Amino acid sequence: MAIALYARKSIERENSISCETQIEYCKSAIKPDERSEKTIEFIDNGYSGGNVDRDGFQKMMRQIERGKIGKVIVYRLDRISRSLSDFVGILETLKKHNVQFVSSQESFDTSSPYGEMIVKILMVFAEFERKSIIERVKHAYAYRSEMGLYMGGRRPYGFNLKD
């Protein structure tokens, strides 16, 4: 069976890690006795972790359900999902198909009840972080709008933008 290497990045930012770099970290988490196994890269560049409607992710899950993948490696847990309910479903699917789940940057073992609990706790924080980011962006837009700053998009017909 193959090893899936999964990377996701929401948007381009200077301080965030690229999908290519995430894949390199994933490769470093492959054990020496697994180096001869086939690896398949699944990449979702420009997709939110708030849902599972991502091309690369869906392709990976189909391969898992077909029994083609025995292990999934991600850079960090929040790269696969930032939704606790989605993650619990993903974890159940992985368990059903006997697929190991590994994060190259976080140590946990989902095969034990304790490890599964730790992963779910980490997901609560990932979901909280996502919701906090959304709130901060909303507040920033509202504040900028109240100040009369241009918020992007098309300008209404007949109106000029302030400099």
mmCIF file of C-alpha atoms in Angstrom:
data_model
loop_
_atom_site.group_PDB
_atom_site.id
_atom_site.type_symbol
_atom_site.label_atom_id
_atom_site.label_comp_id
_atom_site.label_asym_id
_atom_site.label_seq_id
_atom_site.Cartn_x
_atom_site.Cartn_y
_atom_site.Cartn_z
ATOM 1 C CA MET A 1 0.000 0.000 0.000
ATOM 2 C CA ALA A 2 1.053 3.577 -0.653
ATOM 3 C CA ILE A 3 1.813 6.378 1.765
ATOM 4 C CA ALA A 4 -0.211 9.554 1.207
ATOM 5 C CA LEU A 5 1.540 12.875 1.789
ATOM 6 C CA TYR A 6 -1.049 15.631 2.232
ATOM 7 C CA ALA A 7 -0.448 19.403 2.194
ATOM 8 C CA ARG A 8 -2.895 22.306 2.373
ATOM 9 C CA LYS A 9 -2.449 26.051 2.434
ATOM 10 C CA SER A 10 -5.297 28.556 2.631
ATOM 11 C CA ILE A 11 -3.738 31.616 1.017
ATOM 12 C CA GLU A 12 -0.344 32.975 0.044
ATOM 13 C CA ARG A 13 1.277 34.753 2.961
ATOM 14 C CA GLU A 14 4.940 35.520 3.524
ATOM 15 C CA ASN A 15 5.024 33.938 6.964
ATOM 16 C CA SER A 16 3.161 30.711 6.130
ATOM 17 C CA ILE A 17 4.750 27.467 5.006
ATOM 18 C CA SER A 18 4.345 26.434 1.371
ATOM 19 C CA CYS A 19 2.746 23.162 0.296
ATOM 20 C CA GLU A 20 6.083 22.095 -1.203
ATOM 21 C CA THR A 21 7.844 22.590 2.131
ATOM 22 C CA GLN A 22 5.036 20.756 3.943
ATOM 23 C CA ILE A 23 5.531 17.790 1.601
ATOM 24 C CA GLU A 24 9.278 17.783 2.377
ATOM 25 C CA TYR A 25 8.493 17.640 6.108
ATOM 26 C CA CYS A 26 6.055 14.790 5.425
ATOM 27 C CA LYS A 27 8.775 12.886 3.550
ATOM 28 C CA SER A 28 11.076 13.279 6.547
ATOM 29 C CA ALA A 29 8.479 11.483 8.706
ATOM 30 C CA ILE A 30 8.656 8.326 6.581
ATOM 31 C CA LYS A 31 10.376 5.589 8.584
ATOM 32 C CA PRO A 32 13.514 3.968 7.130
ATOM 33 C CA ASP A 33 11.739 0.617 6.653
ATOM 34 C CA GLU A 34 8.975 2.400 4.661
ATOM 35 C CA ARG A 35 11.283 4.203 2.205
ATOM 36 C CA SER A 36 10.709 1.593 -0.508
ATOM 37 C CA GLU A 37 6.931 2.124 -0.406
ATOM 38 C CA LYS A 38 5.209 4.246 -3.040
ATOM 39 C CA THR A 39 4.283 7.773 -1.959
ATOM 40 C CA ILE A 40 1.438 9.811 -3.435
ATOM 41 C CA GLU A 41 1.262 13.581 -2.933
ATOM 42 C CA PHE A 42 -2.101 15.278 -2.486
ATOM 43 C CA ILE A 43 -1.971 19.076 -2.470
ATOM 44 C CA ASP A 44 -4.662 21.684 -1.907
ATOM 45 C CA ASN A 45 -3.193 25.141 -2.428
ATOM 46 C CA GLY A 46 -5.635 27.980 -1.730
ATOM 47 C CA TYR A 47 -8.229 25.962 0.203
ATOM 48 C CA SER A 48 -9.631 26.561 3.677
ATOM 49 C CA GLY A 49 -9.417 23.856 6.316
ATOM 50 C CA GLY A 50 -12.936 24.772 7.420
ATOM 51 C CA ASN A 51 -14.491 22.066 5.264
ATOM 52 C CA VAL A 52 -13.478 18.992 3.277
ATOM 53 C CA ASP A 53 -14.535 20.280 -0.157
ATOM 54 C CA ARG A 54 -10.989 20.199 -1.517
ATOM 55 C CA ASP A 55 -9.914 18.396 -4.685
ATOM 56 C CA GLY A 56 -6.697 16.857 -3.350
ATOM 57 C CA PHE A 57 -8.316 15.828 -0.093
ATOM 58 C CA GLN A 58 -11.259 14.171 -1.842
ATOM 59 C CA LYS A 59 -8.905 12.272 -4.188
ATOM 60 C CA MET A 60 -6.934 11.051 -1.179
ATOM 61 C CA MET A 61 -10.075 9.898 0.634
ATOM 62 C CA ARG A 62 -11.234 7.973 -2.462
ATOM 63 C CA GLN A 63 -7.862 6.217 -2.594
ATOM 64 C CA ILE A 64 -8.191 5.347 1.103
ATOM 65 C CA GLU A 65 -11.686 3.916 0.592
ATOM 66 C CA ARG A 66 -10.361 1.798 -2.307
ATOM 67 C CA GLY A 67 -7.716 0.326 0.002
ATOM 68 C CA LYS A 68 -4.794 1.887 -1.890
ATOM 69 C CA ILE A 69 -3.328 3.831 1.050
ATOM 70 C CA GLY A 70 -1.987 2.462 4.328
ATOM 71 C CA LYS A 71 -0.685 5.648 5.905
ATOM 72 C CA VAL A 72 -1.415 9.389 5.735
ATOM 73 C CA ILE A 73 1.284 11.884 6.697
ATOM 74 C CA VAL A 74 0.571 15.604 7.167
ATOM 75 C CA TYR A 75 2.810 18.499 8.176
ATOM 76 C CA ARG A 76 0.509 19.439 11.066
ATOM 77 C CA LEU A 77 -2.874 18.247 12.224
ATOM 78 C CA ASP A 78 -4.667 21.447 11.192
ATOM 79 C CA ARG A 79 -3.574 20.948 7.572
ATOM 80 C CA ILE A 80 -6.070 18.098 7.173
ATOM 81 C CA SER A 81 -8.970 19.950 8.816
ATOM 82 C CA ARG A 82 -9.865 22.806 11.142
ATOM 83 C CA SER A 83 -13.309 21.423 11.907
ATOM 84 C CA LEU A 84 -13.681 19.018 14.822
ATOM 85 C CA SER A 85 -16.760 17.315 13.370
ATOM 86 C CA ASP A 86 -15.075 16.834 9.971
ATOM 87 C CA PHE A 87 -11.921 15.539 11.634
ATOM 88 C CA VAL A 88 -13.785 12.986 13.740
ATOM 89 C CA GLY A 89 -15.383 11.656 10.526
ATOM 90 C CA ILE A 90 -11.976 11.541 8.808
ATOM 91 C CA LEU A 91 -10.489 9.693 11.780
ATOM 92 C CA GLU A 92 -13.320 7.144 11.687
ATOM 93 C CA THR A 93 -12.776 6.556 7.951
ATOM 94 C CA LEU A 94 -9.048 6.073 8.501
ATOM 95 C CA LYS A 95 -9.725 3.645 11.346
ATOM 96 C CA LYS A 96 -12.292 1.710 9.272
ATOM 97 C CA HIS A 97 -9.721 1.204 6.492
ATOM 98 C CA ASN A 98 -6.783 0.512 8.871
ATOM 99 C CA VAL A 99 -4.913 3.627 7.756
ATOM 100 C CA GLN A 100 -2.266 5.087 10.065
ATOM 101 C CA PHE A 101 -2.315 8.851 10.579
ATOM 102 C CA VAL A 102 0.913 10.759 11.267
ATOM 103 C CA SER A 103 1.803 14.413 11.718
ATOM 104 C CA SER A 104 5.427 15.241 10.957
ATOM 105 C CA GLN A 105 5.463 18.007 13.589
ATOM 106 C CA GLU A 106 3.275 16.598 16.372
ATOM 107 C CA SER A 107 3.685 13.313 18.207
ATOM 108 C CA PHE A 108 0.576 11.237 18.716
ATOM 109 C CA ASP A 109 -0.610 7.697 18.143
ATOM 110 C CA THR A 110 -4.224 7.410 17.003
ATOM 111 C CA SER A 111 -4.240 3.641 17.572
ATOM 112 C CA SER A 112 -4.696 4.106 21.350
ATOM 113 C CA PRO A 113 -7.685 5.706 23.124
ATOM 114 C CA TYR A 114 -5.335 8.194 24.811
ATOM 115 C CA GLY A 115 -3.729 9.178 21.503
ATOM 116 C CA GLU A 116 -7.118 9.597 19.863
ATOM 117 C CA MET A 117 -8.233 11.845 22.733
ATOM 118 C CA ILE A 118 -5.109 14.022 22.402
ATOM 119 C CA VAL A 119 -5.693 14.425 18.668
ATOM 120 C CA LYS A 120 -9.300 15.473 19.235
ATOM 121 C CA ILE A 121 -8.211 18.020 21.849
ATOM 122 C CA LEU A 122 -5.700 19.447 19.369
ATOM 123 C CA MET A 123 -8.508 19.700 16.791
ATOM 124 C CA VAL A 124 -10.620 21.734 19.221
ATOM 125 C CA PHE A 125 -7.798 24.286 19.309
ATOM 126 C CA ALA A 126 -7.413 24.242 15.510
ATOM 127 C CA GLU A 127 -11.144 24.908 15.095
ATOM 128 C CA PHE A 128 -10.982 27.685 17.715
ATOM 129 C CA GLU A 129 -8.047 29.296 15.900
ATOM 130 C CA ARG A 130 -9.959 29.252 12.589
ATOM 131 C CA LYS A 131 -13.018 30.878 14.157
ATOM 132 C CA SER A 132 -10.839 33.492 15.885
ATOM 133 C CA ILE A 133 -9.211 34.411 12.575
ATOM 134 C CA ILE A 134 -12.640 34.807 10.948
ATOM 135 C CA GLU A 135 -13.782 37.107 13.778
ATOM 136 C CA ARG A 136 -10.648 39.271 13.576
ATOM 137 C CA VAL A 137 -11.032 39.675 9.813
ATOM 138 C CA LYS A 138 -14.729 40.600 10.184
ATOM 139 C CA HIS A 139 -13.913 43.210 12.824
ATOM 140 C CA ALA A 140 -11.086 44.648 10.733
ATOM 141 C CA TYR A 141 -13.380 44.971 7.698
ATOM 142 C CA ALA A 142 -16.132 46.579 9.764
ATOM 143 C CA TYR A 143 -13.685 49.052 11.297
ATOM 144 C CA ARG A 144 -12.134 49.963 7.928
ATOM 145 C CA SER A 145 -15.597 50.329 6.432
ATOM 146 C CA GLU A 146 -16.714 52.652 9.254
ATOM 147 C CA MET A 147 -13.630 54.787 8.592
ATOM 148 C CA GLY A 148 -14.780 55.158 4.982
ATOM 149 C CA LEU A 149 -11.865 53.227 3.511
ATOM 150 C CA TYR A 150 -12.207 51.425 0.199
ATOM 151 C CA MET A 151 -13.016 47.776 0.859
ATOM 152 C CA GLY A 152 -12.350 46.391 -2.614
ATOM 153 C CA GLY A 153 -14.664 45.190 -5.318
ATOM 154 C CA ARG A 154 -16.288 47.225 -8.054
ATOM 155 C CA ARG A 155 -17.079 50.805 -7.371
ATOM 156 C CA PRO A 156 -20.729 51.726 -7.885
ATOM 157 C CA TYR A 157 -21.523 53.374 -11.242
ATOM 158 C CA GLY A 158 -21.048 57.129 -11.055
ATOM 159 C CA PHE A 159 -18.851 57.138 -7.934
ATOM 160 C CA ASN A 160 -15.162 57.942 -7.713
ATOM 161 C CA LEU A 161 -12.741 56.467 -5.203
ATOM 162 C CA LYS A 162 -11.118 58.727 -2.602
ATOM 163 C CA ASP A 163 -7.338 58.910 -2.741
#
